[in-house]
Short mmCIF file of C-alpha atoms in Angstrom, two decimals:
data_model
loop_
_atom_site.label_atom_id
_atom_site.label_comp_id
_atom_site.label_asym_id
_atom_site.label_seq_id
_atom_site.Cartn_x
_atom_site.Cartn_y
_atom_site.Cartn_z
CA ASP M 13 115.47 175.07 -72.49
CA VAL M 14 113.99 178.40 -73.47
CA LYS M 15 110.30 178.56 -72.86
CA VAL M 16 107.92 181.03 -74.46
CA THR M 17 104.40 180.48 -73.22
CA GLN M 18 101.23 181.87 -74.70
CA SER M 19 98.51 181.44 -72.15
CA SER M 20 95.58 181.10 -74.55
CA ARG M 21 95.82 178.57 -77.36
CA TYR M 22 92.31 179.03 -78.76
CA LEU M 23 90.00 182.01 -78.38
CA VAL M 24 86.69 182.98 -79.91
CA LYS M 25 85.68 186.61 -79.50
CA ARG M 26 82.91 188.81 -80.80
CA THR M 27 83.41 191.80 -83.05
CA GLY M 28 84.09 194.89 -80.97
CA GLU M 29 85.39 193.04 -77.93
CA LYS M 30 88.69 193.97 -76.32
CA VAL M 31 91.11 191.06 -76.52
CA PHE M 32 94.28 190.41 -74.53
CA LEU M 33 96.88 187.91 -75.67
CA GLU M 34 99.51 187.17 -73.07
CA CYS M 35 103.04 185.92 -73.58
CA VAL M 36 105.64 185.01 -70.97
CA GLN M 37 109.27 184.00 -71.44
CA ASP M 38 111.48 182.53 -68.75
CA MET M 39 114.97 183.30 -70.06
CA ASP M 40 115.39 186.97 -69.17
CA HIS M 41 115.42 187.97 -72.85
CA GLU M 42 115.29 191.68 -73.50
CA ASN M 43 113.58 191.52 -76.88
CA MET M 44 110.08 190.23 -77.48
CA PHE M 45 107.87 190.17 -80.57
CA TRP M 46 104.31 189.63 -81.74
CA TYR M 47 103.64 188.24 -85.20
CA ARG M 48 100.53 187.10 -86.97
CA GLN M 49 100.66 184.11 -89.28
CA ASP M 50 98.30 183.90 -92.25
CA PRO M 51 98.31 181.44 -95.17
CA GLY M 52 100.10 182.89 -98.18
CA LEU M 53 101.27 185.93 -96.24
CA GLY M 54 103.80 184.30 -93.94
CA LEU M 55 104.64 185.90 -90.61
CA ARG M 56 104.06 189.62 -90.31
CA LEU M 57 105.47 191.64 -87.45
CA ILE M 58 102.89 193.55 -85.43
CA TYR M 59 104.99 195.04 -82.62
CA PHE M 60 108.28 194.38 -80.92
CA SER M 61 109.85 195.47 -77.68
CA TYR M 62 113.53 196.06 -77.03
CA ASP M 63 113.13 196.17 -73.28
CA VAL M 64 110.69 196.89 -70.48
CA LYS M 65 108.32 199.73 -71.32
CA MET M 66 109.89 200.07 -74.78
CA LYS M 67 107.96 199.23 -77.92
CA GLU M 68 108.29 199.69 -81.65
CA LYS M 69 105.71 199.32 -84.37
CA GLY M 70 106.22 196.51 -86.79
CA ASP M 71 104.82 196.23 -90.28
CA ILE M 72 101.12 195.92 -89.41
CA PRO M 73 100.43 197.69 -86.09
CA GLU M 74 97.02 199.10 -87.01
CA GLY M 75 94.30 197.87 -84.69
CA TYR M 76 96.78 196.57 -82.12
CA SER M 77 98.63 197.85 -79.09
CA VAL M 78 101.11 196.23 -76.71
CA SER M 79 102.22 196.40 -73.11
CA ARG M 80 105.59 195.47 -71.59
CA GLU M 81 105.49 196.31 -67.89
CA LYS M 82 107.74 193.43 -66.84
CA LYS M 83 110.65 191.92 -68.70
CA GLU M 84 109.15 188.46 -68.91
CA ARG M 85 105.70 189.47 -70.14
CA PHE M 86 104.61 190.99 -73.44
CA SER M 87 100.91 191.49 -74.04
CA LEU M 88 99.13 192.10 -77.33
CA ILE M 89 95.88 194.03 -77.14
CA LEU M 90 93.13 194.26 -79.72
CA GLU M 91 91.20 197.33 -78.65
CA SER M 92 88.12 196.45 -80.71
CA ALA M 93 88.37 193.10 -82.41
CA SER M 94 87.33 192.79 -86.02
CA THR M 95 86.81 189.76 -88.25
CA ASN M 96 89.94 190.55 -90.27
CA GLN M 97 91.97 189.99 -87.11
CA THR M 98 91.06 186.32 -87.13
CA SER M 99 94.48 184.70 -87.30
CA MET M 100 97.21 182.74 -85.59
CA TYR M 101 99.26 185.00 -83.30
CA LEU M 102 102.83 184.08 -82.46
CA CYS M 103 104.88 185.52 -79.64
CA ALA M 104 108.65 185.29 -79.67
CA SER M 105 111.63 186.33 -77.60
CA ARG M 106 115.20 186.88 -78.68
CA ASP M 107 118.50 185.92 -77.14
CA ARG M 108 120.86 188.72 -78.12
CA GLY M 109 123.80 186.73 -76.86
CA ALA M 110 123.18 183.66 -79.00
CA GLY M 111 123.46 184.92 -82.53
CA ASN M 112 120.12 186.62 -82.78
CA THR M 113 118.14 183.41 -82.27
CA ILE M 114 114.44 183.92 -81.83
CA TYR M 115 112.32 181.47 -79.86
CA PHE M 116 108.62 181.15 -80.58
CA GLY M 117 105.60 180.27 -78.52
CA GLU M 118 103.08 177.69 -79.68
CA GLY M 119 100.70 180.31 -80.97
CA SER M 120 97.22 181.56 -80.16
CA TRP M 121 94.40 180.90 -82.57
CA LEU M 122 92.00 183.82 -82.45
CA THR M 123 88.64 183.71 -84.19
CA VAL M 124 86.57 186.89 -84.27
CA VAL M 125 82.90 186.33 -85.09
CA ALA B 20 113.11 198.59 -96.17
CA GLN B 21 113.78 194.91 -95.84
CA ARG B 22 111.87 192.27 -97.72
CA VAL B 23 111.99 188.50 -98.10
CA THR B 24 110.41 186.65 -101.00
CA GLN B 25 109.77 182.94 -101.23
CA PRO B 26 108.37 182.40 -104.72
CA GLU B 27 106.99 178.90 -104.15
CA LYS B 28 104.02 178.39 -101.84
CA LEU B 29 104.06 174.64 -102.37
CA LEU B 30 106.85 172.25 -103.26
CA SER B 31 106.46 168.51 -103.71
CA VAL B 32 109.27 166.01 -104.19
CA PHE B 33 109.72 162.27 -103.80
CA LYS B 34 111.82 160.72 -101.07
CA GLY B 35 115.47 160.64 -102.04
CA ALA B 36 115.18 163.46 -104.56
CA PRO B 37 117.10 166.72 -104.16
CA VAL B 38 115.16 169.68 -102.87
CA GLU B 39 115.75 173.40 -103.11
CA LEU B 40 113.58 176.02 -101.42
CA LYS B 41 114.14 179.44 -102.88
CA CYS B 42 114.57 182.65 -100.94
CA ASN B 43 115.41 186.11 -102.24
CA TYR B 44 115.84 189.19 -100.13
CA SER B 45 116.01 192.93 -100.42
CA TYR B 46 118.16 194.86 -97.99
CA SER B 47 120.63 197.68 -98.44
CA GLY B 48 123.14 196.67 -95.76
CA SER B 49 124.62 193.41 -94.56
CA PRO B 50 121.77 191.19 -93.44
CA GLU B 51 121.63 188.13 -91.30
CA LEU B 52 119.65 185.37 -92.97
CA PHE B 53 117.86 182.48 -91.32
CA TRP B 54 115.70 179.51 -92.18
CA TYR B 55 112.93 178.56 -89.77
CA VAL B 56 110.85 175.39 -89.92
CA GLN B 57 107.45 174.47 -88.55
CA TYR B 58 106.56 170.78 -88.41
CA SER B 59 102.96 169.72 -88.06
CA ARG B 60 101.57 170.65 -84.62
CA GLN B 61 104.89 172.04 -83.46
CA ARG B 62 106.13 175.53 -82.83
CA LEU B 63 108.28 177.45 -85.26
CA GLN B 64 111.96 176.73 -84.69
CA LEU B 65 115.29 177.83 -86.07
CA LEU B 66 116.73 175.48 -88.70
CA LEU B 67 119.92 177.30 -89.62
CA ARG B 68 121.52 180.72 -90.01
CA HIS B 69 124.01 181.84 -92.61
CA ILE B 70 126.67 183.07 -90.20
CA SER B 71 127.08 179.60 -88.75
CA ARG B 72 127.69 177.97 -92.13
CA GLU B 73 126.42 174.76 -90.63
CA SER B 74 124.43 171.84 -91.95
CA ILE B 75 121.36 170.90 -89.96
CA LYS B 76 119.39 167.72 -90.73
CA GLY B 77 121.26 167.58 -94.04
CA PHE B 78 120.11 171.05 -95.08
CA THR B 79 122.51 173.77 -96.17
CA ALA B 80 122.04 177.34 -97.33
CA ASP B 81 124.55 179.68 -98.89
CA LEU B 82 124.21 183.42 -98.85
CA ASN B 83 124.72 184.81 -102.36
CA LYS B 84 125.02 188.56 -102.00
CA GLY B 85 125.32 189.09 -105.75
CA GLU B 86 121.98 187.43 -106.40
CA THR B 87 120.56 188.44 -102.99
CA SER B 88 119.52 184.85 -102.40
CA PHE B 89 119.64 182.36 -99.57
CA HIS B 90 118.26 179.14 -101.01
CA LEU B 91 117.84 176.09 -98.79
CA LYS B 92 119.08 172.80 -100.21
CA LYS B 93 119.14 169.14 -99.33
CA PRO B 94 120.55 166.48 -101.65
CA PHE B 95 118.23 163.65 -100.55
CA ALA B 96 114.84 164.59 -99.13
CA GLN B 97 113.23 162.50 -96.40
CA GLU B 98 109.54 162.16 -95.51
CA GLU B 99 110.20 163.76 -92.13
CA ASP B 100 111.33 166.92 -93.92
CA SER B 101 107.70 167.66 -94.81
CA ALA B 102 106.95 170.97 -93.11
CA MET B 103 106.46 174.68 -93.58
CA TYR B 104 109.72 176.54 -94.18
CA TYR B 105 110.26 180.24 -93.69
CA CYS B 106 113.20 182.32 -94.80
CA ALA B 107 113.89 185.32 -92.57
CA LEU B 108 116.12 188.38 -92.55
CA SER B 109 117.42 190.49 -89.71
CA GLY B 110 118.77 193.88 -90.55
CA GLY B 111 121.04 196.33 -88.78
CA GLY B 112 120.99 199.97 -87.83
CA THR B 113 117.62 201.23 -86.71
CA SER B 114 116.00 197.99 -87.78
CA TYR B 115 118.40 195.82 -85.80
CA GLY B 116 116.60 192.85 -84.38
CA LYS B 117 113.55 193.26 -86.56
CA LEU B 118 113.11 189.87 -88.15
CA THR B 119 111.25 189.88 -91.45
CA PHE B 120 109.82 186.64 -92.79
CA GLY B 121 108.93 185.44 -96.24
CA GLN B 122 105.56 184.02 -97.17
CA GLY B 123 106.63 180.47 -96.45
CA THR B 124 106.93 177.30 -98.54
CA ILE B 125 105.10 174.10 -97.70
CA LEU B 126 107.36 171.17 -98.53
CA THR B 127 105.79 167.76 -99.03
CA VAL B 128 108.04 164.74 -99.44
CA HIS B 129 106.20 161.76 -100.89
CA PRO B 130 107.24 158.16 -100.14
#
């Protein structure tokens, strides 16, 4: 079974803090993604990574950065958290050999106060 | 640019009634279309994809390139179908692998 693990399920951070959201997958997938999920807006792509040390901006990259130093780990970084970044963050990885199927983590609820 | 539109935020039906969740897309090439589902307190998971032409949990979806639609249908809804449903599109070329989601539709099936 593919496993995508987001280490923090619930976080509360203060405005201006630097926030790290970690994601690990155990299936040697090359592609990994970060989305945020907001009511009425669906899932919006923040960043994705084709492979180690490779990253591409998604649709809403402003205020975020990412790191992919190892194949299994994809980190999302909020350099200076703001209240409008309060959201559910979903990490995903993709199996290129299985019809483009994407597997999601359970999500990280981030509240910025 | 690729875009997915789900016009209904909420959809309510009674058990046993047919259900159709609408999805329209915008993409200039040949897209891959998917439906994902999120049940309460569970992670988002793949329901079906158009290239497989399969039926999962009684749901089917047909890609209509003329109308740029990929509506999800089930002839007889069940209470356990209550969930959030997302339509998604994966493009090709430079955007290969980028999966764009719609806004989602919350389906509630009443007993």
